[in-house]
Short mmCIF file of C-alpha atoms in Angstrom, two decimals:
data_model
loop_
_atom_site.label_atom_id
_atom_site.label_comp_id
_atom_site.label_asym_id
_atom_site.label_seq_id
_atom_site.Cartn_x
_atom_site.Cartn_y
_atom_site.Cartn_z
CA GLY A 228 0.00 0.00 0.00
CA ASP A 229 0.92 3.66 -0.18
CA SER A 230 3.30 4.92 2.48
CA VAL A 231 5.53 7.81 3.51
CA THR A 232 8.87 7.42 5.27
CA GLN A 233 10.63 10.30 7.00
CA MET A 234 14.04 10.45 8.58
CA GLU A 235 13.91 9.88 12.31
CA GLY A 236 14.48 12.74 14.66
CA PRO A 237 15.15 14.60 16.67
CA VAL A 238 17.27 16.81 14.48
CA THR A 239 19.27 19.40 16.39
CA LEU A 240 20.97 22.28 14.59
CA SER A 241 22.59 25.58 15.40
CA GLU A 242 21.05 28.78 14.11
CA GLU A 243 21.95 29.53 10.45
CA ALA A 244 22.79 25.89 9.71
CA PHE A 245 21.53 24.12 6.58
CA LEU A 246 18.54 21.84 7.06
CA THR A 247 17.56 18.70 5.19
CA ILE A 248 14.72 16.43 6.29
CA ASN A 249 14.40 13.38 4.08
CA CYS A 250 11.05 12.08 2.88
CA THR A 251 10.49 9.17 0.52
CA TYR A 252 7.23 7.66 -0.58
CA THR A 253 5.66 4.57 -2.08
CA ALA A 254 2.66 5.10 -4.32
CA THR A 255 1.46 4.31 -7.80
CA GLY A 256 1.22 7.04 -10.37
CA TYR A 257 1.80 10.65 -9.46
CA PRO A 258 0.56 11.49 -5.98
CA SER A 259 0.44 15.01 -4.60
CA LEU A 260 3.06 15.63 -1.91
CA PHE A 261 2.94 17.92 1.11
CA TRP A 262 5.02 19.21 3.99
CA TYR A 263 3.18 20.34 7.11
CA VAL A 264 4.68 21.98 10.19
CA GLN A 265 3.45 21.73 13.79
CA TYR A 266 4.66 24.23 16.38
CA PRO A 267 4.52 23.16 20.04
CA GLY A 268 0.98 22.77 21.34
CA GLU A 269 -0.65 23.78 18.06
CA GLY A 270 -2.36 22.20 15.07
CA LEU A 271 -0.62 21.54 11.76
CA GLN A 272 -0.06 24.18 9.09
CA LEU A 273 0.60 23.54 5.43
CA LEU A 274 4.19 24.54 4.69
CA LEU A 275 4.42 23.69 0.98
CA LYS A 276 3.19 21.24 -1.61
CA ALA A 277 3.88 19.87 -5.09
CA THR A 278 1.41 18.17 -7.36
CA LYS A 279 3.53 16.84 -10.24
CA ALA A 280 7.02 15.57 -10.92
CA ASP A 281 9.85 18.15 -10.87
CA ASP A 282 7.60 20.74 -9.21
CA LYS A 283 9.29 22.71 -6.45
CA GLY A 284 7.22 23.86 -3.52
CA SER A 285 8.55 26.77 -1.48
CA ASN A 286 7.48 28.88 1.48
CA LYS A 287 9.18 30.84 4.28
CA GLY A 288 12.62 29.88 2.97
CA PHE A 289 11.80 26.16 2.87
CA GLU A 290 11.90 24.22 -0.39
CA ALA A 291 11.13 20.70 -1.56
CA THR A 292 11.33 19.22 -5.05
CA TYR A 293 9.11 16.38 -6.23
CA ARG A 294 11.53 13.74 -7.56
CA LYS A 295 9.70 10.95 -9.32
CA GLU A 296 12.87 9.03 -10.18
CA THR A 297 13.89 8.73 -6.53
CA THR A 298 10.33 8.89 -5.10
CA SER A 299 11.48 11.65 -2.76
CA PHE A 300 10.33 15.03 -1.49
CA HIS A 301 13.13 16.20 0.81
CA LEU A 302 12.62 19.41 2.78
CA GLU A 303 15.48 21.93 2.78
CA LYS A 304 16.24 25.34 4.20
CA GLY A 305 19.47 27.20 3.74
CA SER A 306 19.64 28.93 7.11
CA VAL A 307 17.43 27.84 9.99
CA GLN A 308 16.25 30.06 12.83
CA VAL A 309 15.27 29.29 16.39
CA SER A 310 11.67 29.97 15.37
CA ASP A 311 11.82 27.01 12.95
CA SER A 312 11.87 24.61 15.90
CA ALA A 313 8.85 22.39 15.31
CA VAL A 314 7.75 18.98 14.08
CA TYR A 315 7.65 18.53 10.30
CA PHE A 316 5.33 16.03 8.60
CA CYS A 317 5.54 14.73 5.05
CA ALA A 318 2.30 13.47 3.47
CA LEU A 319 0.90 12.25 0.17
CA ARG A 320 -2.47 12.05 -1.53
CA ARG A 321 -3.06 9.46 -4.19
CA GLU A 322 -3.22 10.51 -7.83
CA SER A 323 -6.73 11.31 -9.04
CA ALA A 324 -8.05 10.57 -5.61
CA ALA A 325 -11.75 10.94 -5.10
CA GLY A 326 -14.30 9.91 -2.57
CA ASN A 327 -12.80 7.65 0.04
CA ASN A 328 -9.32 8.07 -1.38
CA ARG A 329 -9.09 11.77 -0.57
CA LYS A 330 -7.48 11.13 2.79
CA LEU A 331 -3.79 11.85 3.22
CA ILE A 332 -1.08 9.29 3.99
CA TRP A 333 1.22 10.68 6.70
CA GLY A 334 4.81 10.20 7.72
CA LEU A 335 5.60 9.93 11.43
CA GLY A 336 7.02 13.42 11.71
CA THR A 337 10.55 14.74 12.33
CA SER A 338 11.25 16.95 15.31
CA LEU A 339 13.62 19.86 14.70
CA ALA A 340 15.30 21.85 17.47
CA VAL A 341 17.33 24.91 16.54
CA ASN A 342 19.70 26.29 19.17
CA PRO A 343 20.80 29.94 19.25
CA ASP B 43 -12.59 35.66 11.26
CA GLY B 44 -12.37 32.55 9.13
CA GLY B 45 -10.99 29.24 10.19
CA ILE B 46 -11.43 26.12 12.24
CA THR B 47 -12.16 26.17 15.94
CA GLN B 48 -11.83 23.29 18.35
CA SER B 49 -13.07 23.35 21.87
CA PRO B 50 -12.14 22.91 24.56
CA LYS B 51 -8.36 23.27 24.32
CA TYR B 52 -7.87 20.99 27.32
CA LEU B 53 -10.31 18.34 28.47
CA PHE B 54 -10.19 16.01 31.42
CA ARG B 55 -12.29 12.89 31.65
CA LYS B 56 -12.85 10.31 34.30
CA GLU B 57 -12.68 6.70 33.27
CA GLY B 58 -16.03 5.39 32.04
CA GLN B 59 -17.29 8.77 30.85
CA ASN B 60 -18.13 9.76 27.31
CA VAL B 61 -16.86 13.15 26.16
CA THR B 62 -17.55 15.16 23.02
CA LEU B 63 -14.96 17.29 21.26
CA SER B 64 -16.19 20.16 19.16
CA CYS B 65 -14.97 21.12 15.68
CA GLU B 66 -16.53 24.05 13.82
CA GLN B 67 -15.47 25.61 10.52
CA ASN B 68 -16.56 28.61 8.50
CA LEU B 69 -14.41 27.87 5.46
CA ASN B 70 -17.34 26.31 3.58
CA HIS B 71 -15.31 23.12 3.11
CA ASP B 72 -17.15 19.92 2.28
CA ALA B 73 -14.74 17.45 3.88
CA MET B 74 -13.85 17.19 7.56
CA TYR B 75 -11.49 14.85 9.39
CA TRP B 76 -10.59 13.77 12.90
CA TYR B 77 -7.06 12.66 13.74
CA ARG B 78 -5.46 11.38 16.89
CA GLN B 79 -1.83 12.24 17.65
CA ASP B 80 0.32 10.34 20.12
CA PRO B 81 4.01 10.99 20.74
CA GLY B 82 6.16 9.29 18.14
CA GLN B 83 3.21 7.92 16.17
CA GLY B 84 2.36 10.76 13.84
CA LEU B 85 -1.27 11.30 12.88
CA ARG B 86 -3.83 8.53 12.76
CA LEU B 87 -7.20 9.02 11.08
CA ILE B 88 -10.25 8.32 13.24
CA TYR B 89 -13.21 9.35 11.06
CA TYR B 90 -13.81 11.52 8.04
CA SER B 91 -16.78 13.03 6.29
CA GLN B 92 -16.92 14.06 2.65
CA ILE B 93 -20.37 15.59 2.82
CA VAL B 94 -23.17 16.38 5.24
CA ASN B 95 -24.97 13.33 6.69
CA ASP B 96 -22.23 10.98 5.55
CA PHE B 97 -19.03 9.80 7.23
CA GLN B 98 -16.57 6.90 7.05
CA LYS B 99 -14.35 5.12 9.53
CA GLY B 100 -10.67 5.81 9.38
CA ASP B 101 -7.86 3.61 10.62
CA ILE B 102 -8.66 3.69 14.35
CA ALA B 103 -12.43 4.27 14.66
CA GLU B 104 -13.09 1.81 17.49
CA GLY B 105 -14.30 3.57 20.63
CA TYR B 106 -15.19 6.78 18.77
CA SER B 107 -18.34 8.13 17.12
CA VAL B 108 -19.13 11.17 14.99
CA SER B 109 -22.03 13.01 13.39
CA ARG B 110 -22.26 15.42 10.47
CA GLU B 111 -25.64 17.09 10.66
CA LYS B 112 -24.36 20.45 9.45
CA LYS B 113 -21.63 21.37 7.00
CA GLU B 114 -19.97 23.56 9.61
CA SER B 115 -19.77 21.03 12.43
CA PHE B 116 -18.18 17.60 12.92
CA PRO B 117 -18.21 16.65 16.63
CA LEU B 118 -16.24 13.65 17.88
CA THR B 119 -17.43 11.59 20.85
CA VAL B 120 -14.86 9.56 22.72
CA THR B 121 -16.78 6.74 24.34
CA SER B 122 -15.98 4.64 27.36
CA ALA B 123 -15.13 1.83 24.94
CA GLN B 124 -11.95 3.66 23.92
CA LYS B 125 -9.40 2.07 26.24
CA ASN B 126 -6.60 4.58 25.91
CA PRO B 127 -8.13 7.94 25.02
CA THR B 128 -5.42 10.24 26.38
CA ALA B 129 -4.06 12.00 23.30
CA PHE B 130 -4.04 15.18 21.25
CA TYR B 131 -7.03 15.35 18.87
CA LEU B 132 -6.90 17.33 15.67
CA CYS B 133 -9.75 18.32 13.37
CA ALA B 134 -9.09 19.20 9.73
CA THR B 135 -11.09 20.33 6.71
CA SER B 136 -10.54 20.37 2.97
CA ALA B 137 -12.26 21.70 -0.11
CA SER B 138 -11.99 20.15 -3.55
CA THR B 139 -8.23 20.72 -3.59
CA ASP B 140 -5.73 18.49 -1.84
CA THR B 141 -4.84 20.72 1.06
CA GLN B 142 -6.11 19.97 4.55
CA TYR B 143 -6.43 22.80 7.06
CA PHE B 144 -6.12 22.06 10.75
CA GLY B 145 -7.66 23.40 13.91
CA PRO B 146 -5.59 24.14 17.04
CA GLY B 147 -6.36 20.77 18.64
CA THR B 148 -7.85 19.47 21.90
CA ARG B 149 -5.71 17.71 24.47
CA LEU B 150 -7.72 15.02 26.23
CA THR B 151 -6.49 13.51 29.48
CA VAL B 152 -8.14 10.64 31.30
CA LEU B 153 -7.82 10.90 35.05
#
């Protein structure tokens, strides 16, 4: 079945370091891919998404490129800040999903802590 | 002010009691979802509803019930049959696009 695998955390970085959080997926066809972020004690917020191969999603300095050949959607940021400390979730939605297939398939989340 | 509201933010329940968590939205989205979040386990889908008066079980529906009498509201009842209900509960909505939008969550603790 479809699945999403994220790198295990926690990830701990110093401020201004480069961030990569790996996400790979298993799915048939061309699913839509998402990154969500969850700040402590809050709900999830959409960070970025990509709906077709080679698309790059970007927001708030974060980027992720939809790589069909490696079935990956790695999250990157060139210079992290303390305020980026959060849990990051990768998710997919099946291609041409409708009805009962509209639900998202979630990774387990990767915790990021950025130290000043 | 548009968005998704969940209430209460914190909820305490004695064993054997049913409790109902509220989720209200004014985004005019057709679909609504309930997730449970436990440390280290990501999000698990409890129930979802694509349209008013219709809903489907998710991956962990046992011990939970829902209703969808209005487009704006999708309350979740945690029944006494749910053996380990202490968790963070998240409500989400979506329109015809892929994106799901989340409420702030309710933290349920069984005393």
